[in-house]
Amino acid sequence: MTGATHGIGLEVARAAARAGARLVIPARDAERGQAVSEDLRRLGADVLVGRMDLADLDSVRAFAAGLDEPIDVLVNNAGTVTPRRRETTDGFEMILGTNFLGPFALTNLISGHLRGRVVIVGSGAHHSGRVDAADPHFRHRRWSIAAAYAQSKLCDMLWARALHERLAAQPTTVGVQLAHPGWAVTNLQNATGVPVLDRAVSGACRMIGQSAAEGCLPVLEAAVTGLPPLTYLGPDGFRQRRGKPEPQQASALARDDTAAEAIWDLGVRATGTDLGMADQQIHGRPSR
């Protein structure tokens, strides 16, 4: 599970720990990863912590190369927002690189270990998302937190669709599910870089949203419940911000097969990875 050291991912990990699961947790911050692993072990989990930064493809490749065990459920939960436009080590726009391209590469590189299902954590923000194939990294168009985040989450929704089609065409039982936590109070709200404003945003979120423990429920259900392929789970309350998990409908664009293939191609070009590659890398350099 990615993103298990904070927020939604940590709550999912805690629930899995209470059930006695073995957890493989890649963490960017080794100290934080170790602290979380100790917490999860106290709850009954067997935990393996590895070093990985989704904003650095070399780090993703190194983690994948060191993984040597079956994965029943892969939860692609990690996500980020930034107060201003930044780039990853590989020159990608940071939000797109962390929320989509890094998880895309990781899933492809460890696909040979997958046994059960892949859960991709989306967001209601995908409804307003737009992907500019000519400029996905906002090098020439105007960047904003909202536009970059919505684009990354639309990419996640479309990636899930393309991944499902590829897995369904292979002799495998691995499925793909989608979930979103609604408006959950996590560290993602602290994105402005201005402490007073971050506190105000977090306070507003507590009034209209729900806790991370409540927000994790759609993700947890997507990970363990028998569901039709590509079910999209989210809270059933007002504007899908809070409540109990229920199946929901993604936007029309997020259900477009042609758009899904275009996003898959974008991921392959950018990361140099594709599903099930034995050598873990396409020949040639990834495209920035």
Coordinates of C-alpha atoms in Angstrom, one line a residue, residues 52-236:
M52 CA 10.4 4.5 -2.3
D53 CA 9.6 8.0 -3.6
L54 CA 6.9 8.1 -6.2
A55 CA 8.4 11.4 -7.5
D56 CA 11.6 9.6 -8.5
L57 CA 11.3 6.8 -11.0
D58 CA 14.7 5.4 -10.1
S59 CA 13.4 5.0 -6.5
V60 CA 10.3 3.3 -7.8
R61 CA 12.4 0.9 -10.0
A62 CA 14.7 0.1 -7.0
F63 CA 11.8 -0.7 -4.7
A64 CA 10.1 -2.9 -7.4
A65 CA 13.4 -4.8 -8.1
G66 CA 13.7 -5.6 -4.4
L67 CA 10.2 -6.9 -4.0
D68 CA 10.1 -10.7 -3.9
E69 CA 6.7 -11.9 -2.6
P70 CA 3.1 -12.2 -3.9
I71 CA 0.8 -9.2 -3.5
D72 CA -2.9 -10.1 -2.9
V73 CA -4.0 -6.5 -2.9
L74 CA -2.2 -3.4 -4.2
V75 CA -3.7 -0.2 -3.0
N76 CA -2.4 2.8 -5.0
N77 CA -3.4 5.4 -2.4
A78 CA -0.5 7.9 -2.2
G79 CA -1.2 11.4 -3.4
T80 CA 0.0 14.9 -3.1
V81 CA -0.8 18.6 -3.7
T82 CA 1.7 21.4 -3.8
P83 CA 1.2 25.1 -3.2
R84 CA 3.0 26.1 -6.4
R85 CA 4.2 24.3 -9.6
R86 CA 7.0 21.9 -8.8
E87 CA 8.7 19.1 -10.8
T88 CA 9.7 15.6 -9.9
T89 CA 13.2 14.2 -10.2
D90 CA 12.3 13.1 -13.7
G91 CA 11.0 16.5 -14.7
F92 CA 7.3 15.8 -14.4
E93 CA 4.8 18.2 -12.9
M94 CA 4.8 17.1 -9.2
I95 CA 1.1 16.3 -8.7
L96 CA 0.8 14.4 -12.0
G97 CA 4.1 12.6 -11.3
T98 CA 3.2 11.6 -7.7
N99 CA -0.5 10.9 -8.2
F100 CA -0.4 9.1 -11.5
L101 CA 2.9 8.5 -13.2
G102 CA 4.7 7.0 -10.2
P103 CA 1.9 4.7 -9.3
F104 CA 1.5 3.7 -13.0
A105 CA 5.2 2.7 -13.1
L106 CA 5.0 0.9 -9.8
T107 CA 2.0 -1.2 -10.8
N108 CA 3.6 -2.2 -14.1
L109 CA 6.9 -3.1 -12.5
I110 CA 5.4 -5.3 -9.8
S111 CA 2.6 -6.7 -11.9
G112 CA 4.2 -10.2 -11.9
H113 CA 3.7 -10.3 -8.2
L114 CA -0.1 -9.4 -8.2
R115 CA -2.5 -12.1 -7.2
G116 CA -5.9 -10.5 -6.3
R117 CA -6.7 -6.9 -7.2
V118 CA -5.5 -3.4 -7.7
V119 CA -7.3 -0.6 -6.0
I120 CA -6.8 2.9 -7.4
V121 CA -7.8 5.8 -5.2
G122 CA -9.5 8.5 -7.2
S123 CA -11.3 11.7 -6.3
G124 CA -14.5 13.5 -7.0
A125 CA -12.2 16.2 -8.4
H126 CA -11.9 14.1 -11.6
H127 CA -15.3 15.4 -12.7
S128 CA -13.7 18.8 -13.4
G129 CA -10.4 17.3 -14.8
R130 CA -9.0 18.0 -18.2
V131 CA -5.9 16.4 -19.7
D132 CA -3.9 18.5 -22.1
A133 CA -1.9 15.8 -24.0
A134 CA 0.3 18.4 -25.6
D135 CA 1.2 19.9 -22.2
P136 CA 0.3 17.5 -19.3
H137 CA 3.1 19.1 -17.1
F138 CA 1.8 22.7 -17.3
R139 CA 4.9 24.0 -18.9
H140 CA 3.1 26.4 -21.2
R141 CA -0.5 26.6 -19.8
R142 CA -1.5 28.2 -16.5
W143 CA -0.9 26.0 -13.5
S144 CA -3.2 25.9 -10.4
I145 CA -3.7 23.5 -7.6
A146 CA -7.2 22.7 -8.7
A147 CA -6.4 22.1 -12.3
A148 CA -3.3 20.0 -11.6
Y149 CA -5.0 17.9 -9.0
A150 CA -8.2 17.3 -11.1
Q151 CA -6.0 16.3 -14.1
S152 CA -4.1 13.8 -12.0
K153 CA -7.2 12.2 -10.7
L154 CA -8.9 12.0 -14.1
C155 CA -5.7 10.3 -15.2
D156 CA -6.1 7.8 -12.4
M157 CA -9.7 7.0 -13.3
L158 CA -8.7 6.5 -17.0
W159 CA -5.6 4.5 -16.1
A160 CA -7.8 2.1 -14.0
R161 CA -10.0 1.5 -17.1
A162 CA -7.1 0.8 -19.4
L163 CA -5.4 -1.4 -16.7
H164 CA -8.6 -3.4 -16.4
E165 CA -8.8 -4.1 -20.1
R166 CA -5.2 -5.3 -20.2
L167 CA -5.6 -7.6 -17.2
A168 CA -8.9 -9.0 -18.5
A169 CA -7.1 -10.0 -21.7
Q170 CA -4.5 -12.0 -19.8
P171 CA -4.7 -15.4 -18.1
T172 CA -4.9 -13.7 -14.6
T173 CA -7.5 -13.3 -11.9
V174 CA -6.3 -9.8 -11.0
G175 CA -9.1 -7.2 -11.0
V176 CA -9.2 -3.4 -10.7
Q177 CA -11.4 -1.4 -8.4
L178 CA -11.8 2.4 -7.8
A179 CA -12.6 4.3 -4.6
H180 CA -12.6 7.8 -3.3
P181 CA -12.8 9.0 0.3
G182 CA -15.1 12.0 -0.2
W183 CA -14.0 15.1 1.6
A184 CA -11.8 13.6 4.3
V185 CA -9.6 15.7 6.6
T186 CA -6.0 14.6 5.9
N187 CA -2.6 16.3 5.4
L188 CA -3.6 17.1 1.8
Q189 CA -5.5 20.2 3.1
N190 CA -2.2 21.7 4.3
A191 CA -1.2 22.7 0.7
T192 CA -1.1 26.5 0.6
G193 CA 2.2 26.9 2.5
V194 CA 0.6 29.6 4.7
P195 CA 0.0 28.2 8.2
V196 CA -3.0 30.5 9.0
L197 CA -4.7 29.6 5.7
D198 CA -4.0 25.9 6.1
R199 CA -5.6 26.0 9.6
A200 CA -8.6 27.8 8.2
V201 CA -9.0 25.3 5.3
S202 CA -8.6 22.3 7.7
G203 CA -11.3 23.8 10.0
A204 CA -13.7 24.3 7.1
C205 CA -13.1 20.7 5.9
R206 CA -13.9 19.4 9.4
M207 CA -17.3 21.1 9.2
I208 CA -18.3 19.7 5.8
G209 CA -16.2 16.6 5.5
Q210 CA -15.3 13.5 7.6
S211 CA -12.4 12.0 9.4
A212 CA -9.7 10.0 7.7
A213 CA -11.0 6.9 9.6
E214 CA -14.4 7.4 8.0
G215 CA -13.0 8.4 4.6
C216 CA -11.0 5.2 4.4
L217 CA -14.1 3.0 4.3
P218 CA -14.7 3.1 0.5
V219 CA -11.0 2.2 -0.1
L220 CA -11.1 -0.6 2.5
E221 CA -14.3 -2.0 0.9
A222 CA -12.8 -1.8 -2.6
A223 CA -9.8 -3.8 -1.3
V224 CA -11.7 -6.7 0.4
T225 CA -15.3 -6.9 -0.9
G226 CA -16.5 -9.0 -3.8
L227 CA -17.5 -6.3 -6.4
P228 CA -18.1 -6.1 -10.2
P229 CA -15.0 -5.0 -12.1
L230 CA -14.2 -1.3 -12.0
T231 CA -16.7 -0.5 -9.3
Y232 CA -16.2 3.1 -8.2
L233 CA -17.0 3.5 -4.5
G234 CA -17.5 6.7 -2.6
P235 CA -19.5 8.2 0.4
D236 CA -23.3 8.2 0.0

